[in-house]
Structure formats: structure tokens, C-alpha cells
Coordinates of C-alpha atoms in Angstrom, one line a residue:
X1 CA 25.2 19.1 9.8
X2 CA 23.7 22.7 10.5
X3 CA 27.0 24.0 11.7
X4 CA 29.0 23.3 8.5
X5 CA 26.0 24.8 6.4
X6 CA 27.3 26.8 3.3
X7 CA 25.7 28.5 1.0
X8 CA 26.1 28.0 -3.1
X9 CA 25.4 31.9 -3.3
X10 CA 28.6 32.9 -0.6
X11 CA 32.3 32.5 -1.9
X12 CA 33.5 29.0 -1.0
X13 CA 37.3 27.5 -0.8
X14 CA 37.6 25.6 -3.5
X15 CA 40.4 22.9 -1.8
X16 CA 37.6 22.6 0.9
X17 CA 35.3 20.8 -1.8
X18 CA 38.2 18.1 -2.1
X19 CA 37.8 17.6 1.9
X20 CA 35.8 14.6 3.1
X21 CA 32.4 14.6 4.7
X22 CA 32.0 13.9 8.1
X23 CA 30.1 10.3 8.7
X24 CA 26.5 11.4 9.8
X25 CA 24.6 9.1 12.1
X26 CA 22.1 9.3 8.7
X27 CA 22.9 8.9 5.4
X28 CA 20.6 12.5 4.1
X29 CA 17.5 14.2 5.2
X30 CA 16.0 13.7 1.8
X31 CA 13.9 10.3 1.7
X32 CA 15.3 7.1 -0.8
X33 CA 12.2 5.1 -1.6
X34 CA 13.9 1.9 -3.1
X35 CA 11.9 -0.8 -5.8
X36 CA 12.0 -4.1 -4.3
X37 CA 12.6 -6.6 -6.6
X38 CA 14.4 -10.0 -8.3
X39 CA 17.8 -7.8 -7.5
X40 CA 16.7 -6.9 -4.2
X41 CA 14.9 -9.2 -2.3
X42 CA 16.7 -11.3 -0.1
X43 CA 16.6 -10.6 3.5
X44 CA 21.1 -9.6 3.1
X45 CA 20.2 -7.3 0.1
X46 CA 17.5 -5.6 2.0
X47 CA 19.0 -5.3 5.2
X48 CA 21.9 -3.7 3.8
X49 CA 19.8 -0.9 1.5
X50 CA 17.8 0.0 4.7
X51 CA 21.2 0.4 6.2
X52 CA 22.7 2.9 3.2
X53 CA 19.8 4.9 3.6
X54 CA 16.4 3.4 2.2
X55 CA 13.5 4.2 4.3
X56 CA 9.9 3.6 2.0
X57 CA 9.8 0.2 0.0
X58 CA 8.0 0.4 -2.8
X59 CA 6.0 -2.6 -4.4
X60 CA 5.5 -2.2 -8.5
X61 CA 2.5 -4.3 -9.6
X62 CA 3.0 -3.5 -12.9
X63 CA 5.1 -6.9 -13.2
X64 CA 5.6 -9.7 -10.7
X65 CA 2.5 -11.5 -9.1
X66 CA 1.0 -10.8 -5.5
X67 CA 2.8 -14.1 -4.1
X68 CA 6.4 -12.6 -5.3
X69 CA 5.3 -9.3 -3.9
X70 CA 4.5 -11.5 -0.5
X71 CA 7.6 -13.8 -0.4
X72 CA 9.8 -10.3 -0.7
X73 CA 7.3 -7.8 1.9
X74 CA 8.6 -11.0 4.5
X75 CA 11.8 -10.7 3.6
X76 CA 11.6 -7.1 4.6
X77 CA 9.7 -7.7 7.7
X78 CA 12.9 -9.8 8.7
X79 CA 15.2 -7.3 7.6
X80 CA 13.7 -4.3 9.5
X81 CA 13.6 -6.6 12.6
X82 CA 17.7 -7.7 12.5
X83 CA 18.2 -3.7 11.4
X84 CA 15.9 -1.9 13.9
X85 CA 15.1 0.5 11.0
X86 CA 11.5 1.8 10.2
X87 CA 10.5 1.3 6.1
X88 CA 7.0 2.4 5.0
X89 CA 5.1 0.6 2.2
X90 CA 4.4 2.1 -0.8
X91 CA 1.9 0.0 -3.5
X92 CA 2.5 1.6 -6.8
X93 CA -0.9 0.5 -8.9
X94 CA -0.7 -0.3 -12.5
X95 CA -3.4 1.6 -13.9
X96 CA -4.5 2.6 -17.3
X97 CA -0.6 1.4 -18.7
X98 CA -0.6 0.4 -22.6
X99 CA 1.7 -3.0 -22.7
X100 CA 3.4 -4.4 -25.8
X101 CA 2.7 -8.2 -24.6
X102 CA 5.7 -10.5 -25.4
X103 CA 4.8 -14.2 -24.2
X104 CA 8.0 -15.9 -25.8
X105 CA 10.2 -13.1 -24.3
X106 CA 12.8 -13.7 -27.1
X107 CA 14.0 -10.1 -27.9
X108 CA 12.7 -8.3 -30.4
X109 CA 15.2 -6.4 -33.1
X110 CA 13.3 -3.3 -34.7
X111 CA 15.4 -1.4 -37.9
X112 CA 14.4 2.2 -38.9
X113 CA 12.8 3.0 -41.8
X114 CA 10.6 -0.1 -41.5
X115 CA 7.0 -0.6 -40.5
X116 CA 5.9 -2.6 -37.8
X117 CA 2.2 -2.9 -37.2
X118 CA 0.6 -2.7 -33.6
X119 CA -2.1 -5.2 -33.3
X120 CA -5.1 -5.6 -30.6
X121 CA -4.9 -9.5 -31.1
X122 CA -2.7 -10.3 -27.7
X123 CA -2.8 -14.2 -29.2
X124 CA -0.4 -13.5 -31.6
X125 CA 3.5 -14.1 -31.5
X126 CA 5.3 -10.5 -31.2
X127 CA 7.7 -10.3 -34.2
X128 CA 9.9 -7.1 -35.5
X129 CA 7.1 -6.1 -37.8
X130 CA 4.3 -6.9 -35.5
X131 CA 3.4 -6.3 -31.8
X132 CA 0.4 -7.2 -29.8
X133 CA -0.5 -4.8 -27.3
X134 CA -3.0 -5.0 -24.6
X135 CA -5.8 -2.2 -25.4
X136 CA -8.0 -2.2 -28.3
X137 CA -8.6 1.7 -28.3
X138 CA -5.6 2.7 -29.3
X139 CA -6.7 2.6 -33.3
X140 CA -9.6 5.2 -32.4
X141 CA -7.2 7.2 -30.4
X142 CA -4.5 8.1 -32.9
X143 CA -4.5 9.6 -36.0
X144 CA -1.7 9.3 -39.1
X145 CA 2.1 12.1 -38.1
X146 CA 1.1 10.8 -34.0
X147 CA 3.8 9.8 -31.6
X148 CA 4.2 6.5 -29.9
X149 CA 6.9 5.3 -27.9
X150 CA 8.1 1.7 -27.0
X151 CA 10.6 0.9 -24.1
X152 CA 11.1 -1.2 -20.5
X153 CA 11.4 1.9 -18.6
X154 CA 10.7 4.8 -20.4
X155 CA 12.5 7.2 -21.4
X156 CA 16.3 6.4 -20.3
X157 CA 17.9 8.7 -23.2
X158 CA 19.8 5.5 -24.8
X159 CA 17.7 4.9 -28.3
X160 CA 18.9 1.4 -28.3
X161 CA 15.9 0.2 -25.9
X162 CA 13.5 2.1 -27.0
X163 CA 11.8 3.0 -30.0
X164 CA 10.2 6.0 -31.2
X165 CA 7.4 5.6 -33.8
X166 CA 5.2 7.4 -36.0
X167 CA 1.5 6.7 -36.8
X168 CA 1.9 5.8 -40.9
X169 CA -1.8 4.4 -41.1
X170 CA -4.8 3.1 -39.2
X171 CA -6.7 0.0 -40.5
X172 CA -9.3 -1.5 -38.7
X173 CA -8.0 -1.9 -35.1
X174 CA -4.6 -2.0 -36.3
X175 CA -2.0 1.2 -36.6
X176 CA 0.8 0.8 -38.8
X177 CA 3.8 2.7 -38.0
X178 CA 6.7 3.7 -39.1
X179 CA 10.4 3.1 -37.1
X180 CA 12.2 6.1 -36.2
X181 CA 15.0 4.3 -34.4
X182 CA 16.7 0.5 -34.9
X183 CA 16.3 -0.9 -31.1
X184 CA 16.0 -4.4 -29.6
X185 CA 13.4 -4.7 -27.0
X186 CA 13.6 -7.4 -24.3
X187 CA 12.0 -8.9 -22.1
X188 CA 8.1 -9.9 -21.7
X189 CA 6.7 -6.7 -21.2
X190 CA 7.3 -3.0 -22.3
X191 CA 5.2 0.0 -21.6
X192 CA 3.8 1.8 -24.6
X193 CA 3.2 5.4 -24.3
X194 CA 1.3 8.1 -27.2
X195 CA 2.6 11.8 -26.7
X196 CA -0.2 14.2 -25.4
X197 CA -3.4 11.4 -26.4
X198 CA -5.9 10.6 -23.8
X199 CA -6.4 7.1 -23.4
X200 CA -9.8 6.1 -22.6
X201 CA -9.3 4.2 -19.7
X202 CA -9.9 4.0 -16.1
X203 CA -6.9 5.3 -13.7
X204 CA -7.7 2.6 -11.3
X205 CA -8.3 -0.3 -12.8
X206 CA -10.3 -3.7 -11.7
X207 CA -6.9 -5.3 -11.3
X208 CA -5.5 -2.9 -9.2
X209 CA -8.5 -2.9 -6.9
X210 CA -8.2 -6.6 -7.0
X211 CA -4.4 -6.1 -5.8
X212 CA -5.8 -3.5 -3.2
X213 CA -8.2 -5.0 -1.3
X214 CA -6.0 -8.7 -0.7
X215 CA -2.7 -7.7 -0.7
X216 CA -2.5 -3.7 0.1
X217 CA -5.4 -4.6 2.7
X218 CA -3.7 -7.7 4.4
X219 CA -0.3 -5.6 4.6
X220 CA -1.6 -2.6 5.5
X221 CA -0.1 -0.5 2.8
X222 CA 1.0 2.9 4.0
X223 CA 1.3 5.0 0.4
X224 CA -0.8 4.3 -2.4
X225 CA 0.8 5.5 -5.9
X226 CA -2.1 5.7 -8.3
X227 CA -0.3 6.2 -11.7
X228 CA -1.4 8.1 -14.4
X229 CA -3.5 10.3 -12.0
X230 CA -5.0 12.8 -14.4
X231 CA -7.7 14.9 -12.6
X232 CA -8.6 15.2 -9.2
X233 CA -11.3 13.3 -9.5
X234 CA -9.3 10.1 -9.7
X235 CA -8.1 10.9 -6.7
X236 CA -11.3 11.2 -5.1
X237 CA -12.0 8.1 -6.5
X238 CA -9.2 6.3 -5.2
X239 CA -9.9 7.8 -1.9
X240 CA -13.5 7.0 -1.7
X241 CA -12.5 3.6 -2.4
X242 CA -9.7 2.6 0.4
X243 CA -12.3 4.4 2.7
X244 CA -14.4 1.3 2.5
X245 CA -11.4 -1.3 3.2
X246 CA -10.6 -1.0 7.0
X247 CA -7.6 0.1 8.4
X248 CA -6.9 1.4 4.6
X249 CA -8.8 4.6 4.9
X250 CA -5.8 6.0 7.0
X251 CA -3.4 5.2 3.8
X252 CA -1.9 8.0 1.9
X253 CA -2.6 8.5 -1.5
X254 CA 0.4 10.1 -4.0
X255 CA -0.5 11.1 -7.3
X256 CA 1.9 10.3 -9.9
X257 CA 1.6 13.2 -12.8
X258 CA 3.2 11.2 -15.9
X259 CA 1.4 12.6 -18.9
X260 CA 0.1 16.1 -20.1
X261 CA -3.4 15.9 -18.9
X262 CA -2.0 15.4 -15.3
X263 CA 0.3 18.8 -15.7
X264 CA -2.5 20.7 -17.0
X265 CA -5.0 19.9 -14.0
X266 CA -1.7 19.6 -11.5
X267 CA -3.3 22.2 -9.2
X268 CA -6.3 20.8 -8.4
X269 CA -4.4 17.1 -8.0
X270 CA -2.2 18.9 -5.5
X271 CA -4.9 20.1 -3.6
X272 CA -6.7 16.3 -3.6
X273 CA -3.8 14.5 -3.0
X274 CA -1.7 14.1 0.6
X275 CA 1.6 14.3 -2.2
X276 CA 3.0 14.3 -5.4
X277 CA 5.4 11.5 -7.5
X278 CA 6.7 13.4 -10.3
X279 CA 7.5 10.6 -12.7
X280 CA 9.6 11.8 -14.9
X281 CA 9.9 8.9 -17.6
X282 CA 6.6 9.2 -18.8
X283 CA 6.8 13.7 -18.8
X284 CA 9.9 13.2 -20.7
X285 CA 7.8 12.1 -23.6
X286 CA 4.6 14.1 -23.5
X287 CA 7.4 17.2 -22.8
X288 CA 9.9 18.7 -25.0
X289 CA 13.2 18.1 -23.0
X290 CA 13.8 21.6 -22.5
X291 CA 10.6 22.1 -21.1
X292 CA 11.1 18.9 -18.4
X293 CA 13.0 21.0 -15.6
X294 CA 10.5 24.1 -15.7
X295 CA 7.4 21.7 -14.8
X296 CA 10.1 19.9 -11.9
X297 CA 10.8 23.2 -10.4
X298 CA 7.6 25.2 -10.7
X299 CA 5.6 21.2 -9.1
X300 CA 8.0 21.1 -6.3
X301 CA 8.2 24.5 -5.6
X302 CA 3.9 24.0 -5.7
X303 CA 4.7 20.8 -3.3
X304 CA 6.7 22.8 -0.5
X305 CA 4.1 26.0 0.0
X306 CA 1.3 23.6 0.0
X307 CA 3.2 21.3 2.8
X308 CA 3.0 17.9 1.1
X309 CA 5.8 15.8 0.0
X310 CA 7.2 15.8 -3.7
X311 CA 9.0 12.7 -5.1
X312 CA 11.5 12.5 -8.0
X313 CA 11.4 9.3 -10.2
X314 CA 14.3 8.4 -12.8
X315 CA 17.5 10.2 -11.7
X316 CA 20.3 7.8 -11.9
X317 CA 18.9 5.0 -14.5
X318 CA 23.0 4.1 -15.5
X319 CA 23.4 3.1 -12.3
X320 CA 21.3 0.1 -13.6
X321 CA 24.2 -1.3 -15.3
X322 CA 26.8 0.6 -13.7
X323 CA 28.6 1.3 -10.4
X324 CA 28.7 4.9 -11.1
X325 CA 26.1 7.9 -12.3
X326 CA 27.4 9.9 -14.9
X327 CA 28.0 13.3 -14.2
X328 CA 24.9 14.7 -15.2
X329 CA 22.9 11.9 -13.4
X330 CA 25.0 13.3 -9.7
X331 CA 23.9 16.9 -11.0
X332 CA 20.7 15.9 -11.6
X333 CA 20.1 14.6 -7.7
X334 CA 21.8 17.6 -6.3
X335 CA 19.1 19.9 -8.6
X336 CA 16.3 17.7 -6.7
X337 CA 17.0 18.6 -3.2
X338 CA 18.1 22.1 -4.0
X339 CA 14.7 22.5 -5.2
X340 CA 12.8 21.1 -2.4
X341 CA 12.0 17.4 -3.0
X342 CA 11.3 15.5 -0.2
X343 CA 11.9 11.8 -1.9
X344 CA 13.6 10.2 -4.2
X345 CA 12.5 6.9 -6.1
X346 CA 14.5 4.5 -7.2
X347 CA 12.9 2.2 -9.7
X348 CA 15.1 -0.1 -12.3
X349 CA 18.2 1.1 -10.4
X350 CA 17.6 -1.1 -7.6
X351 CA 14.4 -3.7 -9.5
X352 CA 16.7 -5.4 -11.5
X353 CA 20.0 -3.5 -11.1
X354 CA 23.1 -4.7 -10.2
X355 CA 24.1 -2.7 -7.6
X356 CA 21.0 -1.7 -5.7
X357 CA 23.0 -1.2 -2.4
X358 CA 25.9 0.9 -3.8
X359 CA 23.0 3.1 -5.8
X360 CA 21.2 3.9 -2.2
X361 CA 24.3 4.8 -0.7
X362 CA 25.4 7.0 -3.8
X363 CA 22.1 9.0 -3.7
X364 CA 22.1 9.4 0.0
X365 CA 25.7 11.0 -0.1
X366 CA 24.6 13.2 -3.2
X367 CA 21.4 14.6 -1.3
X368 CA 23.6 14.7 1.7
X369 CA 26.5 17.3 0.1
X370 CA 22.8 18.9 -1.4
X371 CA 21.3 19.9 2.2
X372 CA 24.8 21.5 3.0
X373 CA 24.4 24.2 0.7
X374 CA 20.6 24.2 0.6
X375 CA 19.5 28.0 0.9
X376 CA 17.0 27.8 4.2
X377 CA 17.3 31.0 5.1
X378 CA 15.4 32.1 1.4
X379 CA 13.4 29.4 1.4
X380 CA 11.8 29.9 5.3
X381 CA 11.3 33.6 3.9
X382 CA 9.4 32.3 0.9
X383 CA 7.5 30.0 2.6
X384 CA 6.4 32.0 5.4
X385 CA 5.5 34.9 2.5
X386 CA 3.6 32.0 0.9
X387 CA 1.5 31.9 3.9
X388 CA 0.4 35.6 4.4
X389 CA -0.9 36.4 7.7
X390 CA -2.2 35.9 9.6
X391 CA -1.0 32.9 10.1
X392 CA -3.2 29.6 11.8
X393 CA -2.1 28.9 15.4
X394 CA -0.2 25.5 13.8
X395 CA 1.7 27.6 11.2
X396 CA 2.9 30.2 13.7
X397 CA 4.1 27.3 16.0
X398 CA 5.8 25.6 13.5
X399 CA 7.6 28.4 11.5
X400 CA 9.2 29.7 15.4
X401 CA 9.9 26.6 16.3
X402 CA 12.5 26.7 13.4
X403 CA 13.4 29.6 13.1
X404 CA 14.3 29.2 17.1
X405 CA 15.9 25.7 16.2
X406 CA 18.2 28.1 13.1
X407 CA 18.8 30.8 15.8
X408 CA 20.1 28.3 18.8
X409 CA 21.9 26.1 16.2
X410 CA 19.8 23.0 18.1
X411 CA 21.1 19.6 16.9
X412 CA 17.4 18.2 17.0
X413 CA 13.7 19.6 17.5
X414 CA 11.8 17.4 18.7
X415 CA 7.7 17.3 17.8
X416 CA 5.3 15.5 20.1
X417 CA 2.5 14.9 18.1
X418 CA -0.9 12.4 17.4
X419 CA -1.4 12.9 14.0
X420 CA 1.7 13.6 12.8
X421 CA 0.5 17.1 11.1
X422 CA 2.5 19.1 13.7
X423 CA 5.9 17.2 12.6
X424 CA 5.1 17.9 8.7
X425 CA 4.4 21.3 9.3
X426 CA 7.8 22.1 11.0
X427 CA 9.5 20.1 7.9
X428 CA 7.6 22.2 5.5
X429 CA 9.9 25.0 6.6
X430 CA 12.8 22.8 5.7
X431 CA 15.3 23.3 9.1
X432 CA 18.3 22.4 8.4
X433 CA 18.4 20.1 11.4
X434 CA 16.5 16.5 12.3
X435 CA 13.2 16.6 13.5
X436 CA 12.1 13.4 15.6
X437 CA 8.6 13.0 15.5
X438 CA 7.9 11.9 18.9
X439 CA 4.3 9.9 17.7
X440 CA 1.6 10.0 20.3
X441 CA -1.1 6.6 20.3
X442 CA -4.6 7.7 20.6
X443 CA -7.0 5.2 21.6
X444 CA -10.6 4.8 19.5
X445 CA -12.8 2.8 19.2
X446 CA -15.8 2.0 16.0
X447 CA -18.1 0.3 18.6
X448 CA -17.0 -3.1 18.2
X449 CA -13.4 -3.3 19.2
X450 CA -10.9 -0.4 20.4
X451 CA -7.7 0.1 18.4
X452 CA -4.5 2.3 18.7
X453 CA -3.5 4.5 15.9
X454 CA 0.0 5.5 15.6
X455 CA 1.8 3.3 14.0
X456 CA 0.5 4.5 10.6
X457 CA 1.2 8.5 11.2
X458 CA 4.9 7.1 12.4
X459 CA 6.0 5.3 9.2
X460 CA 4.1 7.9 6.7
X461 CA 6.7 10.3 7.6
X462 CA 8.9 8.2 6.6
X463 CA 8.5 9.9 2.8
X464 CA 9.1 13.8 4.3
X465 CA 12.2 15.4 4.2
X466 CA 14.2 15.7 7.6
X467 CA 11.6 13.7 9.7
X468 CA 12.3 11.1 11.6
X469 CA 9.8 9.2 13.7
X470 CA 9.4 7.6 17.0
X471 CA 6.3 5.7 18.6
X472 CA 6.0 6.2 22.3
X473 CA 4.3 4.5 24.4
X474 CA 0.7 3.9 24.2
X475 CA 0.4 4.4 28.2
X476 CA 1.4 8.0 27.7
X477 CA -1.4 10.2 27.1
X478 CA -0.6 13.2 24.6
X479 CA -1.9 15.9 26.3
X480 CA -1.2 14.8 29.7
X481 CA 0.7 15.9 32.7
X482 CA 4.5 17.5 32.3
X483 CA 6.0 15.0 34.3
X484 CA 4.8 12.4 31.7
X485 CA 5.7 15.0 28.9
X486 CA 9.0 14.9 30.8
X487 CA 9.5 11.1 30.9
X488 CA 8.7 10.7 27.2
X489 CA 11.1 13.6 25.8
X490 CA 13.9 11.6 27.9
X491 CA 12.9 8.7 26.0
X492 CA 13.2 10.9 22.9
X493 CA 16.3 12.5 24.0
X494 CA 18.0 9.1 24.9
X495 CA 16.9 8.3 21.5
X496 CA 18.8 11.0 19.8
X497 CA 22.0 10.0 21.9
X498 CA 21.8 6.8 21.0
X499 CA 21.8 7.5 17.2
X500 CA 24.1 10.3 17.5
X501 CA 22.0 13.0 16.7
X502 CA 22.8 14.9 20.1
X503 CA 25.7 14.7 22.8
X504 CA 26.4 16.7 25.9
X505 CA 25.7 20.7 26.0
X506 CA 23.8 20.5 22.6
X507 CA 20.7 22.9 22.4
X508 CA 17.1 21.4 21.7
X509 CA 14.1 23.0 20.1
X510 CA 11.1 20.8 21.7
X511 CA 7.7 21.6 20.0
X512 CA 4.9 20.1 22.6
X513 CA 1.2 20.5 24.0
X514 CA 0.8 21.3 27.6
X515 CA -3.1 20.8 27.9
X516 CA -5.2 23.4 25.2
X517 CA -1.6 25.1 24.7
X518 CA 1.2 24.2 21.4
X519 CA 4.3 25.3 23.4
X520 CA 8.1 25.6 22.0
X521 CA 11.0 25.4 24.3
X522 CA 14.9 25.5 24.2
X523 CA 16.6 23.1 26.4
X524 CA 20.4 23.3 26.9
X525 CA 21.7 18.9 27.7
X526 CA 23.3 18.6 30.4
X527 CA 26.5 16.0 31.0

């Protein structure tokens, strides 16, 4: 990959854009976190998107029960086995979502110019000129000109499944609106969202604690993605609660920003949170759409200096439907990486798509061609500039170790690490190579029973851009002899030769502890 590395800025051939891309033993550096769902939950179906490139799998409780959620998490367990590929586990939580409630799921035609009246009562039948939603604030919240908008996934762009409204009158707990757009909703549940009002309700709610604490605490979840995060106190909150559910208080917590409260306290949710899901359905509609790229840019940009991953929602929603993006969609993906995101989430595409595997592998080959022409050599200098000196001992390792990696042109740099911070640092300066996190078990112990951590730092860098982890073996200590350091980097090594990541007389950047010293070495493979 590194030795083909162009940049957009230097003249290139254009015939040599025509020429095809050599088959990489991965499908992108840049993470695909795929929605599991009725389209994509067989053991086949999965097997086959964690071979085009899927490497989180994401649970969305904001439909489907905790037994679906179950039968499908199997079904993964399976596939990962027959596969031998790693995929984290990402619980996205419902939190405080305003639902139109539709319990006879017959489609619902809506014609401009007419009023339809939003009621509290969830007993009644949703009808085109009245819909029962689940929140009985939402009369104190709005006032008469207000903007509400009505879709399955919002905001896809095409007006004919969603439906813009404006506040006409409040009366009682019910506000009468007027239609902006004809649209027919369907299905039995679509999210309501009002433009720049703060909703009165708890980001996590009881039910998503519920969902927590049985089903994210029995599968040991690895990313928690608390929706609607607004401050970073809800973070704190979130936090303060997996601390007190076992083996949770190692999970990861991503802060989706999805409204204008969480844009205007985004700093201080950055500096909460161990990383960002920028879910851009939601800021599409508390945004003007000219304003939607400057917050993507200036968030991710915020992401990358601060080290922690950033994750892109909504990027190719015609894929849903159709084998293709549209031009703008591919565009669109390409803009992602070029900026610096780490992840990309696929939600409806592969949910209730019809072509969940062929999306995957589109995406992957989009952020792959992305990398290629990615600007690293600007973006170590920012970075490093970001950091000022002088630098902590971590940072300094890190930032040589790839700029050694750029110099050598290494295939690989390999990180030994416990905790996995080491490994994330050295991807914070984006190399243009892989980095295989070689993840060190460390033994502890709460008094009762002794366990082995590991496996958790391992799959949670499964969501970082260019990592890709390993777990050695528990027998090795990490900062042990150099013969064992030895042993385990062949294991690593053999690893990367397996995968086709290195071959004969390829250089290696290896980043490693040899007792209270972080060393970084170049070794040149042998036959």
C-alpha cells in the first residue's frame, strides 16, 4: 500500500486512475462497523460481510427485542469462528428518541398543505391526520413557526419518506401542524425529531439500562453508543454506571453528537468520551446543509489531535435499495477518510438493505483508493504541532516509530502493548502502513478470583484506523526477557506472513518494552 502512495496535491496520470487496484490482503485501514439485522443475520450473510471488510457489529435497540438481538450475536459468534476474523460489539442505546408509534403498521399517506395532529394518546390508531407519539412533553416544548420532522431513518434527502412539518397550533397536549411535503411513512416505528429544541428527557434511559445490565452485561459489549449525548455529563453518567456492572467497566463509551446542544458542548464530550459517532442523520436537521461538512471536518479534525476515534454515520443510504452509491454518496466516503475518520457506520444499508455484503465491500474499496492519496506527511506535521513540546515519553515513542516506519518504507510496525494505548497512539499519527497490535494479557486479581485482561483492549481496536490486533499468549509476560520478546514478535511476524502483510527482505518498524525502557527497532526479514 505505502509504496504506491500518491498524493491529490502532486500531478497524477490521468490513464493510471483507469488502472486496477492491487488485491490487498485487507479490504481498507478505515474501520466498517456494519448494523446487524433481519437482512443480515444468518450465519452465510455474516460470514461473508466480515469477509468484505466488517470488523465492529453493531446492535441497534432502537427496534428489535433482546431475544432477536441474541439469536443474531450467535449467529455471529459462529461466523467469526468458520472466518477466523475478530468483530467487536458495539450496543447502540436508544435514549431520549421521540417515536411516532404505528401498531397496525399499514402505511401512512401524508398530503401537503394539510394538518395532521400529533397526539400524546399512544392508544389511538395512527391515521394521515393523526399520529400518536411516545412523549407527552413535546406540547410544552414547541411553540407555533417550530420545525418537526417525521421519517424511518432520518434525513435520507428523498422527501417521499419523510415529512417536514411546521408547528400551526398547540392545544392541550396536542400540536397541530401543518404538512410541508406529501410522504408515505411505513412501517411501525419512525423517529420524530424538533430542530434546535431540547427535549426534556434523560440520555440514558430506564430501558436502556434495562438492555445494559442483561444483554450488554451477559455479552460483554465492547462499545457503548449512547445517543443523543448532549453534555459531558451524560457521559459521566453513563460511565459511572457500567462501572458498577462487572467486566463492563472496561467498555468503551462513544458519544453520538446528533442535535445542536451536543455541537455546542462537543469539546468537553470529546474530552469525556474514549470517541466520537458523528451521526449525521439527526445534524442534518438541526444544521443548515451548508453548514453539515464544516462541523464534520472541524469534529474529526478535533477527533485525530485528541487521539480518539471518529465515526461517520449515513454515507451511502441508496445503497439500501440499490447495488450502487450515487456519485456523490462514493465522494462522500472518500471526503471521510481524507479527513481523518477512523470508522464508518453502516446503518439501514446493511439492517434491512438488500445488498449488505456488496455495500461493505463497496465502502471498503472507496476508503481503500482514499488512504492512497491521503496526505500523511501534513497530517504527522499537524499532529505532532498539535502536541507542542515537549512531548510525554509515549508521544515521542509513537510519533518516531512512524516517522521511522515512513522513512524505511516498513510493510508493518508492529506494537507490543497491555493496554492497547501504545498501539492507538502510533495510529493517531495515521502511518500509512498496518499496525498489528501485538496485545499483552496481564493477570489481576479483585480478591476473589484472578482474571486475564486482554481480550477486551484486542477487539476495541477494532474501531481505530490502521490497527489490527493480535492476542498473545497469556504465558508471555510483557515486560519480560528478549528471548520471550523474541518468540512472540515471531509469532507476530509469522502472523503478518500469513495474511500477506509482509514477505521476504521487507523492513519492520517494531515498537516494544525491554524492562522500564519503550524501545523502537528496524528489522530487515530475512528468506
Amino acid at each position: 500500500m505505502h509504496s504506491h502512495h500518491l498524493l491529490l496535491e502532486e500531478p497524477i496520470r490521468m490513464a493510471s486512475i483507469l488502472e486496477p487496484s492491487k488485491p490487498s490482503f485487507f479490504p481498507a485501514m478505515t474501520k466498517i462497523v456494519g448494523t446487524l439485522g433481519p437482512k443480515s443475520r444468518s450465519v452465510e450473510t455474516i460470514s461473508s460481510c466480515l469477509k468484505a471488510g466488517m470488523s465492529v457489529a453493531r446492535f441497534d435497540f432502537s427496534w428489535g427485542d433482546t431475544e432477536f438481538h441474541q439469536e443474531t450475536l450467535e449467529n455471529l459468534r459462529v461466523a467469526m469462528k468458520s472466518t477466523r476474523k475478530p468483530c467487536a460489539i458495539l450496543l447502540d442505546t436508544v435514549g431520549p428518541e421521540l417515536q411516532v408509534v404505528n401498531k397496525t403498521e399499514r402505511p401512512i399517506s401524508l398530503e401537503a398543505e394539510t394538518l395532521v395532529t400529533l397526539t400524546s394518546n399512544q392508544e389511538q390508531e395512527a391515521t394521515s391526520n393523526l399520529l400518536p407519539i411516545n412523549f407527552s412533553g413535546l406540547s410544552k416544548a414547541v411553540k407555533t413557526g417550530d420545525t418537526i420532522f417525521i421519517g424511518q431513518y432520518l434525513f435520507t434527502g428523498s422527501e417521499t419518506t419523510s415529512v417536514w412539518l411546521e408547528v400551526n397550533e398547540v392545544k392541550g397536549e396536542d400540536v397541530v401542524c401543518l404538512i410541508k411535503n406529501s410522504a408515505t411513512l411505513s412501517g411501525s416505528l419512525f423517529t420524530l425529531h424538533v430542530s434546535q429544541i431540547r427535549i426534556d428527557l434523560p440520555t440514558l434511559t430506564d430501558k436502556d439500562k434495562e438492555v445494559i445490565s442483561t444483554w450488554g452485561l451477559r455479552n460483554n459489549i465492547d462499545f457503548l453508543s449512547l445517543s443523543y449525548t448532549r453534555r459531558a455529563e451524560d457521559v459521566r453518567q453513563a460511565r459511572e454506571y457500567l462501572s458498577k456492572l462487572g467486566d463492563l467497566n472496561q467498555t468503551q463509551i462513544f458519544a453520538k453528537i446528533e442535535n445542536f446542544e451536543g455541537l455546542t458542548h462537543f469539546d468537553e464530550i470529546l474530552q469525556e468520551a474514549d470517541g466520537i459517532i458523528l451521526s449525521r442523520g439527526n445534524l442534518g436537521i438541526d444544521l443548515p446543509p451548508e453548514k453539515v461538512f464544516l462541523f464534520q471536518k472541524q469534529a474529526v479534525y478535533k477527533c485525530n489531535m485528541a487521539g480518539k476515534p471518529a465515526v461517520i454515520t449515513r454515507v451511502v443510504d441508496t445503497m439500501t435499495d440499490n447495488l450502487r452509491p450515487t456519485r456523490a454518496e462514493a465522494t462522500d466516503v472518500a471526503n471521510a477518510v481524507l479527513d481523518g475518520s477512523d470508522a464508518i457506520i453502516l446503518g439501514a444499508e446493511t439492517l434491512r438493505g438488500l445488498y449488505p455484503v456488496d455495500t461493505i465491500s463497496t465502502v471498503g474499496k472507496i476508503c481503500a483508493e482514499s488512504e492512497k492519496v491521503f496526505n500523511q506527511d501534513l497530517f504527522f506535521k499537524k499532529t505532532v504541532k498539535h502536541v507542542r513540546e515537549p512531548m510525554s515519553h509515549m508521544e515521542s515513542i509513537a510519533s518516531s516509530a512512524v516517522r521511522a516506519a515512513i522513512k524505511v518504507k516498513a510493510s508493518v510496525i508492529i506494537c507490543f502493548t497491555s493496554s492497547g494505548r501504545a498501539a492507538r497512539l502510533i495510529a493517531k499519527y495515521r502511518p500509512t502502513m498496518p499496525v498489528i497490535s501485538v496485545v499483552i494479557p496481564r493477570l489481576k486479581t479483585n480478591q476473589l478470583r484472578w482474571t486475564l485482561t486482554g481480550s477486551f483492549e484486542a477487539r476495541q481496536s477494532l474501531i481505530v484506523r490502521g490497527l489490527f490486533p493480535m492476542l498473545a499468549d497469556p504465558r508471555h509476560p510483557a515486560e519480560s526477557t528478549s528471548a520471550t520478546n523474541e518468540s512472540i514478535l515471531k509469532i507476530a511476524l509469522d502472523h503478518g506472513k500469513a495474511s500477506g502483510m509482509v514477505k521476504s527482505h521487507d523492513r519492520v518498524v517494531v515498537c516494544q518494552k525491554v524492562g522500564d525502557d519503550s524501545v523502537v527497532k528496524i528489522i530487515e526479514l530475512e528468506d
